[in-house]
mmCIF file of C-alpha atoms in Angstrom:
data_model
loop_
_atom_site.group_PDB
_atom_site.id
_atom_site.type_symbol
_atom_site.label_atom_id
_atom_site.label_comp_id
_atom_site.label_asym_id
_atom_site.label_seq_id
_atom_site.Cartn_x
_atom_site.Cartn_y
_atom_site.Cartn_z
ATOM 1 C CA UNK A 1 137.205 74.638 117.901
ATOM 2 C CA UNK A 2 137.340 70.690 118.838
ATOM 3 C CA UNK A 3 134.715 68.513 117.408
ATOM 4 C CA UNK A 4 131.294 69.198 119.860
ATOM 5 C CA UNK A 5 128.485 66.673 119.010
ATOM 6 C CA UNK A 6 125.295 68.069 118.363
ATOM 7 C CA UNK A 7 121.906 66.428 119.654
ATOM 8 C CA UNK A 8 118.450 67.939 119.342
ATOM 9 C CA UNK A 9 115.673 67.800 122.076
ATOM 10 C CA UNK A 10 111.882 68.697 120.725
ATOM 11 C CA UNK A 11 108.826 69.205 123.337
ATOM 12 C CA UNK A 12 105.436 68.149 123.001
ATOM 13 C CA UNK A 13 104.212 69.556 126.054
ATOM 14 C CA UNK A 14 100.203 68.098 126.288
ATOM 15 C CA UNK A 15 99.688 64.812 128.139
ATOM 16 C CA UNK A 16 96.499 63.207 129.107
ATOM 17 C CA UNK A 17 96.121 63.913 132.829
ATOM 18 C CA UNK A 18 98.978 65.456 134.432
ATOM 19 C CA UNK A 19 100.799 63.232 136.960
ATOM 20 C CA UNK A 20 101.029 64.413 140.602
ATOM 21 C CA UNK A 21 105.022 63.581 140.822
ATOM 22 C CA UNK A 22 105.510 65.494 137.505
ATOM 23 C CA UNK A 23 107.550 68.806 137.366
ATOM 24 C CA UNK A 24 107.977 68.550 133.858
ATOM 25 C CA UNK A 25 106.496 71.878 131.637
ATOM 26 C CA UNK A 26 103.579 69.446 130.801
ATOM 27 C CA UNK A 27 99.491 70.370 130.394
ATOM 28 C CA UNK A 28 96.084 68.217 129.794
ATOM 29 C CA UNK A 29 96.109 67.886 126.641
ATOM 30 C CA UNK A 30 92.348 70.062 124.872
ATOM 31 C CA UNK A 31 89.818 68.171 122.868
ATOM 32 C CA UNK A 32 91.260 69.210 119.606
ATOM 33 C CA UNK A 33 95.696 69.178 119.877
ATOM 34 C CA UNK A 34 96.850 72.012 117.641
ATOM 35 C CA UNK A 35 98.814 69.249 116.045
ATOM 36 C CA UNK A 36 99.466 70.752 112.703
ATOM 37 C CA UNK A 37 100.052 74.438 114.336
ATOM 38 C CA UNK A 38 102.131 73.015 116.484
ATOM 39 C CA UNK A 39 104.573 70.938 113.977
ATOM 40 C CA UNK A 40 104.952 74.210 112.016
ATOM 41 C CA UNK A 41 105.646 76.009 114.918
ATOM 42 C CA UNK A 42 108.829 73.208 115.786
ATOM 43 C CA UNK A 43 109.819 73.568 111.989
ATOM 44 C CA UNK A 44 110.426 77.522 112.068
ATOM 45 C CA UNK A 45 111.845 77.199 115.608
ATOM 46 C CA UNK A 46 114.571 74.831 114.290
ATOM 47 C CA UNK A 47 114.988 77.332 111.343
ATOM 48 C CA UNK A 48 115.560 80.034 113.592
ATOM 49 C CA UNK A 49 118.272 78.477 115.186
ATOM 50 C CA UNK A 50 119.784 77.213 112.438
ATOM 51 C CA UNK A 51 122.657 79.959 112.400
ATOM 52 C CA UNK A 52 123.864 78.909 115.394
ATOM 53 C CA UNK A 53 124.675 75.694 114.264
ATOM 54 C CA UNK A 54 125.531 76.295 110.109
ATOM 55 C CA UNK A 55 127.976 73.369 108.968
ATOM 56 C CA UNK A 56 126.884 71.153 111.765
ATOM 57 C CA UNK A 57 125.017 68.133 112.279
ATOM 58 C CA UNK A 58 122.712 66.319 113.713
ATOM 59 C CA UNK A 59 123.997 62.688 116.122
ATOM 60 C CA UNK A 60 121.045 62.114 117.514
ATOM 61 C CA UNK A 61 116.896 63.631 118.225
ATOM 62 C CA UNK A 62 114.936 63.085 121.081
ATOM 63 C CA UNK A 63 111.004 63.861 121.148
ATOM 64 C CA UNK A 64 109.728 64.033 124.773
ATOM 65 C CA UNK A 65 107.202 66.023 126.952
ATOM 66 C CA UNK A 66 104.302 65.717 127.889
ATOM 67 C CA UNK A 67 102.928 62.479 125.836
ATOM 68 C CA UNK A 68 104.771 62.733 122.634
ATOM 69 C CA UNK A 69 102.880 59.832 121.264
ATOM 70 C CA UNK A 70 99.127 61.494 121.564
ATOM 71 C CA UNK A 71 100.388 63.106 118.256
ATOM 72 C CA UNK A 72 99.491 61.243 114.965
ATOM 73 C CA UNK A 73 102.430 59.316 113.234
ATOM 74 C CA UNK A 74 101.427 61.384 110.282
ATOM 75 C CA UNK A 75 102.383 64.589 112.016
ATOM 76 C CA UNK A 76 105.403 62.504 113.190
ATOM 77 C CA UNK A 77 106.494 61.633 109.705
ATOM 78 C CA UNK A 78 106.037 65.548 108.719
ATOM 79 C CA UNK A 79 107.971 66.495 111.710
ATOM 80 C CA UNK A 80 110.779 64.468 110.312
ATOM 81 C CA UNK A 81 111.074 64.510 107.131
ATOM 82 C CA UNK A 82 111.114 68.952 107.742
ATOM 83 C CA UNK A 83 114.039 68.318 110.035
ATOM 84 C CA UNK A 84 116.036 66.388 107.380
ATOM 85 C CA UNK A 85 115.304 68.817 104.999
ATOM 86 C CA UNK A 86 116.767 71.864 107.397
ATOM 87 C CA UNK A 87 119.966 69.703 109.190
ATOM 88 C CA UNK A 88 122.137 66.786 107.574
ATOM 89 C CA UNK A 89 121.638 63.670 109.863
ATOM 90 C CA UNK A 90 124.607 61.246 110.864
ATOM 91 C CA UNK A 91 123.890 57.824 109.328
ATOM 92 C CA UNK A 92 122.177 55.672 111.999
ATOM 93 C CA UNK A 93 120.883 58.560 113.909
ATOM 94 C CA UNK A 94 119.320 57.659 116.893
ATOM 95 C CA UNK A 95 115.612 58.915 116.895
ATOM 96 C CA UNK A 96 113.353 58.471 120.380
ATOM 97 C CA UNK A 97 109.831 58.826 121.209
ATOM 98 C CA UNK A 98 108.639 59.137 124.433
ATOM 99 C CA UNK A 99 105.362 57.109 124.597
ATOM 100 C CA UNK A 100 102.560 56.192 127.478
ATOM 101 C CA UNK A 101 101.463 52.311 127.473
ATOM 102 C CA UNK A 102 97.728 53.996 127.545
ATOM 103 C CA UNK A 103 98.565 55.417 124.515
ATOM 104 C CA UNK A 104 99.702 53.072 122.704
ATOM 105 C CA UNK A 105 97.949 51.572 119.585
ATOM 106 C CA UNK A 106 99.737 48.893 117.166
ATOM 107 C CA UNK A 107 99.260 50.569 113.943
ATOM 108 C CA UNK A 108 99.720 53.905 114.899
ATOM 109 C CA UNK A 109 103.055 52.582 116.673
ATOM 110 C CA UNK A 110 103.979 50.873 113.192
ATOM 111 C CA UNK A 111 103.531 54.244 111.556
ATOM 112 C CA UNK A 112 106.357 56.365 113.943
ATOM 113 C CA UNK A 113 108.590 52.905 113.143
ATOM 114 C CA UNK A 114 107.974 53.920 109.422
ATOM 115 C CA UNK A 115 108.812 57.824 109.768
ATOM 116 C CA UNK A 116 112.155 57.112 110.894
ATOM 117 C CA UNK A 117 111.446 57.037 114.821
ATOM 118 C CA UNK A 118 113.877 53.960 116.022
ATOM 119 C CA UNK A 119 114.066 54.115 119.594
ATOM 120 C CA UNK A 120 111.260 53.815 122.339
ATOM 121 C CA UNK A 121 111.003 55.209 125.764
ATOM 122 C CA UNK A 122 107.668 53.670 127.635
ATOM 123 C CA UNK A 123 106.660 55.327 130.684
ATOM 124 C CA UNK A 124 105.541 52.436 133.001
ATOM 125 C CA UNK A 125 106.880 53.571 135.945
ATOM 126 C CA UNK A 126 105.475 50.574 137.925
ATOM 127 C CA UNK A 127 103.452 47.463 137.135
ATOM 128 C CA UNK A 128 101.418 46.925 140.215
ATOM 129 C CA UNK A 129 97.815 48.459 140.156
ATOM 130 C CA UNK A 130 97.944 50.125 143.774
ATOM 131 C CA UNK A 131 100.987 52.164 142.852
ATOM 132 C CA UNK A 132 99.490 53.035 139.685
ATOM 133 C CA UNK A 133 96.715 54.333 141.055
ATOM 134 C CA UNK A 134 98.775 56.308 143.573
ATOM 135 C CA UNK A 135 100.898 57.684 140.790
ATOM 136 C CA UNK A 136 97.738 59.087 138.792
ATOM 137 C CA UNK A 137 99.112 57.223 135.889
ATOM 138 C CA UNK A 138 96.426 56.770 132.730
ATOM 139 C CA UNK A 139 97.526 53.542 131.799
ATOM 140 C CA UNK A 140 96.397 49.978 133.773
ATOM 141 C CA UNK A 141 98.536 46.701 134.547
ATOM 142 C CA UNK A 142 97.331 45.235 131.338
ATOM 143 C CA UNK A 143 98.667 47.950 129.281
ATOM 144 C CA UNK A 144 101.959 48.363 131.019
ATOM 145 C CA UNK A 145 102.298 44.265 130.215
ATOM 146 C CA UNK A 146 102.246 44.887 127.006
ATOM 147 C CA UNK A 147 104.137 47.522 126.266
ATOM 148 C CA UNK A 148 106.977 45.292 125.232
ATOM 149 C CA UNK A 149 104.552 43.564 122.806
ATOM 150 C CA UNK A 150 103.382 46.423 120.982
ATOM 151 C CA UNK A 151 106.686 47.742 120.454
ATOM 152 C CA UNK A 152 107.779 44.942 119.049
ATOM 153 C CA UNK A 153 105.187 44.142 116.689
ATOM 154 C CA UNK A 154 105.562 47.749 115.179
ATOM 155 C CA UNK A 155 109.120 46.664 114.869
ATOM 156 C CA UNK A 156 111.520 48.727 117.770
ATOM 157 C CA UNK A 157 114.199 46.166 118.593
ATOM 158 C CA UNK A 158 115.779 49.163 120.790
ATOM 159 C CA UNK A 159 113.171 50.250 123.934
ATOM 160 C CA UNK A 160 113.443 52.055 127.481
ATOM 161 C CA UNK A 161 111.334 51.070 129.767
ATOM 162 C CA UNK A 162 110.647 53.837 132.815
ATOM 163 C CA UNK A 163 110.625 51.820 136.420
ATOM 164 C CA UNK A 164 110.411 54.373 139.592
ATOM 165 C CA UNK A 165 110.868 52.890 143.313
ATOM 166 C CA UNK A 166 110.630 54.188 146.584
ATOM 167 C CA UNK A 167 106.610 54.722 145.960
ATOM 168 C CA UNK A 168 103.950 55.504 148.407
ATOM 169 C CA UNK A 169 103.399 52.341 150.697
ATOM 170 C CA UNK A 170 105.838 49.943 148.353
ATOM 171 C CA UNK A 171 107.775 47.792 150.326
ATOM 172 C CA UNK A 172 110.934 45.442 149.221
ATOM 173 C CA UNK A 173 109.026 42.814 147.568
ATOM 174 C CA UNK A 174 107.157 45.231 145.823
ATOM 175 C CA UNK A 175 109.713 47.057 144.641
ATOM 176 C CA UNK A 176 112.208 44.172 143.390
ATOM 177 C CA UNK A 177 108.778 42.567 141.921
ATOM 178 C CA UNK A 178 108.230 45.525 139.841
ATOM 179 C CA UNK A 179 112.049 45.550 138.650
ATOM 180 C CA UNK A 180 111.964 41.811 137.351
ATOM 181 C CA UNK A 181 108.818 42.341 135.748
ATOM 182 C CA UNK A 182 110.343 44.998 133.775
ATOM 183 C CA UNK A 183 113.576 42.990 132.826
ATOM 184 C CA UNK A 184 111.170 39.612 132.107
ATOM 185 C CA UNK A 185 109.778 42.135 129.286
ATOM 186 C CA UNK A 186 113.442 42.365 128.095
ATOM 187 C CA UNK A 187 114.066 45.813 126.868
ATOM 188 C CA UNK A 188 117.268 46.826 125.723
ATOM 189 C CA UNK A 189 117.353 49.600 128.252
ATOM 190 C CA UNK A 190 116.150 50.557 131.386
ATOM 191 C CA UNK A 191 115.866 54.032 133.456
ATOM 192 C CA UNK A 192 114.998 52.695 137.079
ATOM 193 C CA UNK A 193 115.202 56.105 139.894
ATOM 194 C CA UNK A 194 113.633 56.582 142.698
ATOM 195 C CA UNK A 195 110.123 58.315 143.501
ATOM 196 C CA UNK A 196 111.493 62.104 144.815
ATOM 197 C CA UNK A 197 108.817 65.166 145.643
ATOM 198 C CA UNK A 198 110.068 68.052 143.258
ATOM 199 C CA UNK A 199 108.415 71.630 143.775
ATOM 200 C CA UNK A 200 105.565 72.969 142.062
ATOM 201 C CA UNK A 201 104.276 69.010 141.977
ATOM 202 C CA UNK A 202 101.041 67.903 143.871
ATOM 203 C CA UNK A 203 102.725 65.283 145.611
ATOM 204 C CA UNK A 204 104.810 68.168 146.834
ATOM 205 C CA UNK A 205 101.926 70.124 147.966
ATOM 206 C CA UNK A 206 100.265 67.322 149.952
ATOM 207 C CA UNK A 207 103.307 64.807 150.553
ATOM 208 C CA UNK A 208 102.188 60.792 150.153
ATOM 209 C CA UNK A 209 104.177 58.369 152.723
ATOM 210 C CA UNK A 210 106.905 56.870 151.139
ATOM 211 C CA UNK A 211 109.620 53.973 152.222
ATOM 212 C CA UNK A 212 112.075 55.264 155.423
ATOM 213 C CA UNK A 213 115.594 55.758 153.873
ATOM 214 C CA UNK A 214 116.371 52.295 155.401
ATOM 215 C CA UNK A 215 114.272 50.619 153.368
ATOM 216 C CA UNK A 216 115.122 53.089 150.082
ATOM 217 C CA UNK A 217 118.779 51.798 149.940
ATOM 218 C CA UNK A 218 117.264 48.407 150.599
ATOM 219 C CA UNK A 219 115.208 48.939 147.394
ATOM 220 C CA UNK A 220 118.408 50.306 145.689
ATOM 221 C CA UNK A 221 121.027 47.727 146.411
ATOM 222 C CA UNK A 222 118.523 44.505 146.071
ATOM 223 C CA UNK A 223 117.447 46.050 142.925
ATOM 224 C CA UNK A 224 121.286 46.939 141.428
ATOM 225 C CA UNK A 225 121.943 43.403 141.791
ATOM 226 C CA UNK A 226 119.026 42.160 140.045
ATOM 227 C CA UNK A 227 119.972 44.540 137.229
ATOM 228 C CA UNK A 228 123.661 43.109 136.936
ATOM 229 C CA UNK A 229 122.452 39.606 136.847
ATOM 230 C CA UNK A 230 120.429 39.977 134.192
ATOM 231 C CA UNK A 231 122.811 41.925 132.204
ATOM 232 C CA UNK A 232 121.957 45.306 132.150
ATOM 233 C CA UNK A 233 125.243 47.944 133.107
ATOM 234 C CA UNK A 234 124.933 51.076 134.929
ATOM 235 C CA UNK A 235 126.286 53.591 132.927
ATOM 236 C CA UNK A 236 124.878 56.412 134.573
ATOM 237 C CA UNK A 237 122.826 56.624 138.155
ATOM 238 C CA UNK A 238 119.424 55.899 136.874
ATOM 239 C CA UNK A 239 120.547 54.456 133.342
ATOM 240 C CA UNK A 240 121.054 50.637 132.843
ATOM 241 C CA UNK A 241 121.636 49.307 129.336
ATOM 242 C CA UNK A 242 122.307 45.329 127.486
ATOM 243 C CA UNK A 243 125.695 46.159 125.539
ATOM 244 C CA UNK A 244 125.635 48.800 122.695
ATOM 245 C CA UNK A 245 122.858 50.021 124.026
ATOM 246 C CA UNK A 246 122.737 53.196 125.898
ATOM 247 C CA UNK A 247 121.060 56.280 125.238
ATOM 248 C CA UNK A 248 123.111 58.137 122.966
ATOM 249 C CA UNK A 249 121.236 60.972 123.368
ATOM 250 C CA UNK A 250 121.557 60.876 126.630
ATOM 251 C CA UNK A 251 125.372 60.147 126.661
ATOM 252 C CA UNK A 252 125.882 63.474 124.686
ATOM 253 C CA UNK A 253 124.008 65.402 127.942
ATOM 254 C CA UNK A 254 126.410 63.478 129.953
ATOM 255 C CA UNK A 255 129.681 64.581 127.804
ATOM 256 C CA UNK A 256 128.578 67.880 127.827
ATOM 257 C CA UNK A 257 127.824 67.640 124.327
ATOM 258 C CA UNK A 258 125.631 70.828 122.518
ATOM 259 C CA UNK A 259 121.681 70.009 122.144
ATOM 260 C CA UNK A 260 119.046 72.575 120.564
ATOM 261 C CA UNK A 261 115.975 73.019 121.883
ATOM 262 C CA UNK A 262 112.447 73.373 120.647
ATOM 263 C CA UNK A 263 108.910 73.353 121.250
ATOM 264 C CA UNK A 264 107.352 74.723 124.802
ATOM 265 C CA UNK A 265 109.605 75.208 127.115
ATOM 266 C CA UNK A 266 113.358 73.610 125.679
ATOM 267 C CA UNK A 267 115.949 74.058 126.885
ATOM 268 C CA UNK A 268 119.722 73.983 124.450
ATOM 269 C CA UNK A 269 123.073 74.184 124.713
ATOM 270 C CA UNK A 270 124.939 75.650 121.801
ATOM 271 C CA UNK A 271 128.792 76.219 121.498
ATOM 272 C CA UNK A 272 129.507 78.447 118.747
ATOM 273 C CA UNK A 273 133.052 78.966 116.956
ATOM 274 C CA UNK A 274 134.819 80.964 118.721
ATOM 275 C CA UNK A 275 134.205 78.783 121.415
ATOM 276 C CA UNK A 276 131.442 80.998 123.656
ATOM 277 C CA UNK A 277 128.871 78.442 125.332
ATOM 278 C CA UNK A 278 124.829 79.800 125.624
ATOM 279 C CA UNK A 279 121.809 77.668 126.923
ATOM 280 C CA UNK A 280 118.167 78.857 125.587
ATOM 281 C CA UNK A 281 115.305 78.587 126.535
ATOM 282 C CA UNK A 282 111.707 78.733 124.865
ATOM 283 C CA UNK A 283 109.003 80.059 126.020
ATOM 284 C CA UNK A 284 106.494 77.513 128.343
ATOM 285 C CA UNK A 285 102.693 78.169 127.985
ATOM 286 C CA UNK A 286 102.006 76.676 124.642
ATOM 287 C CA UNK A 287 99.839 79.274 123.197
ATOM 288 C CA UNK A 288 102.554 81.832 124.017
ATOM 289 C CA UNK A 289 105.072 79.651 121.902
ATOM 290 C CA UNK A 290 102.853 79.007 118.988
ATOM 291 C CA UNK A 291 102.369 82.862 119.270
ATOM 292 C CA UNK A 292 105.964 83.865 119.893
ATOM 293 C CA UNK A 293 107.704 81.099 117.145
ATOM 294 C CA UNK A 294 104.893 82.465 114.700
ATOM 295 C CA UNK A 295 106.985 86.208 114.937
ATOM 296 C CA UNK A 296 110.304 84.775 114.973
ATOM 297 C CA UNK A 297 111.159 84.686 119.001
ATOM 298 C CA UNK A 298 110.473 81.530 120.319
ATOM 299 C CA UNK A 299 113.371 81.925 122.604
ATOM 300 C CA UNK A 300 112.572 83.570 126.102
ATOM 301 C CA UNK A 301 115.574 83.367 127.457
ATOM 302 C CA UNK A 302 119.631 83.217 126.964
ATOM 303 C CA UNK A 303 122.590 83.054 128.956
ATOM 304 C CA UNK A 304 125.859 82.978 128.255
ATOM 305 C CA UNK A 305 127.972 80.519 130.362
ATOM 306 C CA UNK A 306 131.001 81.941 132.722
ATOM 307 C CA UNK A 307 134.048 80.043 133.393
ATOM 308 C CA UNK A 308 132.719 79.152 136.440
ATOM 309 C CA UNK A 309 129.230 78.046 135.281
ATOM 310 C CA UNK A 310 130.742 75.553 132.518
ATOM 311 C CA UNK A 311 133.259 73.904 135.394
ATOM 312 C CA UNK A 312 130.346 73.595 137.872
ATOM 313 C CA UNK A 313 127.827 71.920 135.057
ATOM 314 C CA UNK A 314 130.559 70.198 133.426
ATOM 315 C CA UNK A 315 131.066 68.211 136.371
ATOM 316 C CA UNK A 316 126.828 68.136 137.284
ATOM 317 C CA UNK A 317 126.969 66.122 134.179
ATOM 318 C CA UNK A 318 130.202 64.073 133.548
ATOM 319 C CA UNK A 319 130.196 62.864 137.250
ATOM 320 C CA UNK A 320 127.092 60.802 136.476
ATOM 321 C CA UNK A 321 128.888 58.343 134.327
ATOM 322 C CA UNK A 322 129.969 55.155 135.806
ATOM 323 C CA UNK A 323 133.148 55.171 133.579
ATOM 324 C CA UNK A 324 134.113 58.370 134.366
ATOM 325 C CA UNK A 325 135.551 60.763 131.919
ATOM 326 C CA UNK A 326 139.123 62.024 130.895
ATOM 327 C CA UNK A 327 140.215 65.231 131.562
ATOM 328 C CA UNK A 328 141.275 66.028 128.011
ATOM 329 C CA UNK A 329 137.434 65.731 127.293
ATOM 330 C CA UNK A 330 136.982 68.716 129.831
ATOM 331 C CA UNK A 331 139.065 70.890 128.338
ATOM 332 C CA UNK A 332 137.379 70.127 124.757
ATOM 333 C CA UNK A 333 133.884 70.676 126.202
ATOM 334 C CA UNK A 334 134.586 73.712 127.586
ATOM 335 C CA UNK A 335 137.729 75.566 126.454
ATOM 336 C CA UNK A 336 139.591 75.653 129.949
ATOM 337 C CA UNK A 337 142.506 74.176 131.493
ATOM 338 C CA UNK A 338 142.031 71.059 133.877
ATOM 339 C CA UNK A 339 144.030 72.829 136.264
ATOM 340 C CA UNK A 340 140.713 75.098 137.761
ATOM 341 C CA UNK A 341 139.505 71.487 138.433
ATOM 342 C CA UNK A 342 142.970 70.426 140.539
ATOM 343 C CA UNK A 343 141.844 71.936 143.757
ATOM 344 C CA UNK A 344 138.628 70.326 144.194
ATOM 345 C CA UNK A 345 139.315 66.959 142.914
ATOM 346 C CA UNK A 346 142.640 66.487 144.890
ATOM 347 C CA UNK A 347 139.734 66.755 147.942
ATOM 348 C CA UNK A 348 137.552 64.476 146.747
ATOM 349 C CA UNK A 349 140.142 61.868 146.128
ATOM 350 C CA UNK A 350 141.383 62.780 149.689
ATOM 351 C CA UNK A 351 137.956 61.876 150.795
ATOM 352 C CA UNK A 352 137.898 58.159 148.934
ATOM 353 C CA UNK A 353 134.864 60.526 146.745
ATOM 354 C CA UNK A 354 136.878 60.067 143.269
ATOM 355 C CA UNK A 355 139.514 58.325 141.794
ATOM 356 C CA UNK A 356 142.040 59.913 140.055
ATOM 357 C CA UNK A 357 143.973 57.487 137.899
ATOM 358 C CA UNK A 358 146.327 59.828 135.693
ATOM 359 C CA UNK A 359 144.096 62.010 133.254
ATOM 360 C CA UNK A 360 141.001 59.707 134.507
ATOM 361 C CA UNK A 361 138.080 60.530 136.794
ATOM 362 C CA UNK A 362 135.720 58.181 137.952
ATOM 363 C CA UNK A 363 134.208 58.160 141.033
ATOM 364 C CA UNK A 364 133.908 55.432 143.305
ATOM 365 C CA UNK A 365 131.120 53.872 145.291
ATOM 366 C CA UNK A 366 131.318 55.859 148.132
ATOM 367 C CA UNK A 367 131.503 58.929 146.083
ATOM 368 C CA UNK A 368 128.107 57.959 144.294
ATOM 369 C CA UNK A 369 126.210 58.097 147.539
ATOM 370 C CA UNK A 370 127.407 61.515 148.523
ATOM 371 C CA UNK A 371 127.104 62.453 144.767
ATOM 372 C CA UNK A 372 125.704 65.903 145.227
ATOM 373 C CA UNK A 373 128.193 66.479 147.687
ATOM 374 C CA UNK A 374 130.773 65.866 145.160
ATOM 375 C CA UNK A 375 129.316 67.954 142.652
ATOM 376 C CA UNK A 376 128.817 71.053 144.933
ATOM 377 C CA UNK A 377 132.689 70.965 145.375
ATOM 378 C CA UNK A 378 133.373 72.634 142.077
ATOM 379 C CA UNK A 379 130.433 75.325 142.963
ATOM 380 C CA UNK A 380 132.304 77.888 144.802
ATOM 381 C CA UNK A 381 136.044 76.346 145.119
#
């Protein structure tokens, strides 16, 4: 079996408040977090999965939710140090926290720089007060200003920063305003996508007014330009990064790489040796996962991947990169011939959707704003 990278996503579901735009498995967070519970719980879920992965290891870890960062950087540094001891780690492994500016305290920040956590990603999602407001977020202007400042001082040379547009009542100025703001702070990477209603949300529910799709691919072009300028490449739609520094974690999603998944409600992706692709899933409420990891089944769910299900989310993902991919790198990801993919990509070159530059796909700029109808093409060809 070819070389498959190996990445590992961990779930700290509790948050504050929940957010009204937020489909993520996520709940308000109870007086007292089950934090130790819960870090044991995350240590025998990796253990359980280890023989799915024996002889591998690990390129990269990314700890999101929820509000990662409402956990101490002692439980953190425990968290850690018990992966090490169960998987061998790549040197320079990538490590990233997902943090909330209203969480954020400089010594506690210093102490997740000190267990090994290298990489930031601050959810500020917008600077201006109004839209914060409207976007239930915890954190004020203040706080979202200095982000940048904390991390920094707790010493993360590598940070995301989280910008949304298209948000209830913004208009252009607003939205390029909030942009700048974000690259004046200078992170080395920036995730900037716009505002959309996903089910089982409140804003779903009970809809807010947001910009005309005019004035969204206003928003979109203005602030792609802005972006470029200041030296930040797309490399993905909603992924902008200064050189050397995208997500690798992220990447490995894109490349179809494997990821395990643990805590409440992770998902993974495991290819095993003889080739056969599963995803997993754990179970969601966080009491039943504390419960179920405790007698050995944290998974609730697995699914082994068809033919046609790896082609289809092959594509999903790989499609997303601005550089494209080669097609050798389908045919390592998921063990079949580029030829299933001939039929639908000799249509979406037809249709000025892709180019097709010997074993090289990329798709072009009209293709990225009919995107999902490129993707769909290798549904049901």
């Amino acid at each position: 079996m070819p070389f498959i990278p190996l990445a590992l996503y961990i779930h700290i579901p509790w948050c504050i408040r929940k957010c009204p735009y937020c489909d993520f498995n996520s709940h308000n967070a109870p007086n007292n977090l089950p934090e130790k519970q819960y870090i044991q719980a995350l240590l025998n879920d990796l253990a359980q999965e280890l023989p799915s992965i024996w002889g591998r290891r690990l390129e990269s870890i990314f700890i999101g939710g929820g509000t990662p960062s409402l956990f101490s950087a002692e439980s953190m540094d425990e968290l850690i140090s018990g992966i090490r001891a169960l998987l061998p780690f790549r040197p320079n492994l990538e490590i990233t926290l997902e943090a909330n500016p209203g969480t954020f305290e400089q010594e506690k920040f210093k102490g997740f720089r000190e267990a090994g956590i290298n990489r930031l990603s601050v959810g500020i999602q917008s600077f201006n007060p109004q839209h914060l407001q409207a976007l239930g977020r915890v954190h004020n202007q203040a706080e979202a200003l200095k982000a940048a400042e904390v991390a920094r001082y707790a010493g993360f040379d590598n940070f995301n920063l989280d910008l949304m547009f298209g948000l209830p009542q913004q208009n252009l100025e607003q939205a390029v305003a909030d942009l700048q703001q974000a690259i004046d702070l200078q992170p080395t990477h920036l995730s900037w996508y716009q505002l959309t209603l996903e089910p089982n949300t409140l804003f779903y529910k009970h809809p807010p007014v947001l910009p005309d799709d005019d004035l969204l691919v206003d928003m979109q072009y203005a602030g792609q330009a802005l972006l470029q300028q200041a030296g930040y490449a797309q490399y993905e739609v909603s992924a902008y990064a200064q050189p050397e520094r995208e997500c690798r974690h992220n990447l490995n999603y894109w490349q179809f790489g494997d990821y395990l998944g643990i805590g409440a409600g992770a998902h993974g992706k495991i290819t095993d040796h003889f080739g056969q692709v599963t995803r997993h899933q754990k179970y969601r409420q966080p009491a039943q996962y504390l419960q179920q990891t405790e007698l050995g089944q944290a998974r609730s769910e697995t699914q082994t991947l068809t033919a046609a299900d790896l082609k289809f989310e092959f594509m999903l993902n790989a499609l997303r990169l601005k550089s494209g991919f080669d097609l050798e790198l389908f045919t390592k990801r998921t063990g079949l011939s580029s030829e299933t993919l001939q039929e639908p990509l000799a249509l979406a070159e037809q249709k000025g959707w892709l180019v097709i530059d010997q074993n090289h796909i990329q798709t072009t700029e009209l293709g990225w704003q009919f995107l999902n109808t490129v993707i769909q093409l290798f549904l049901n060809d």
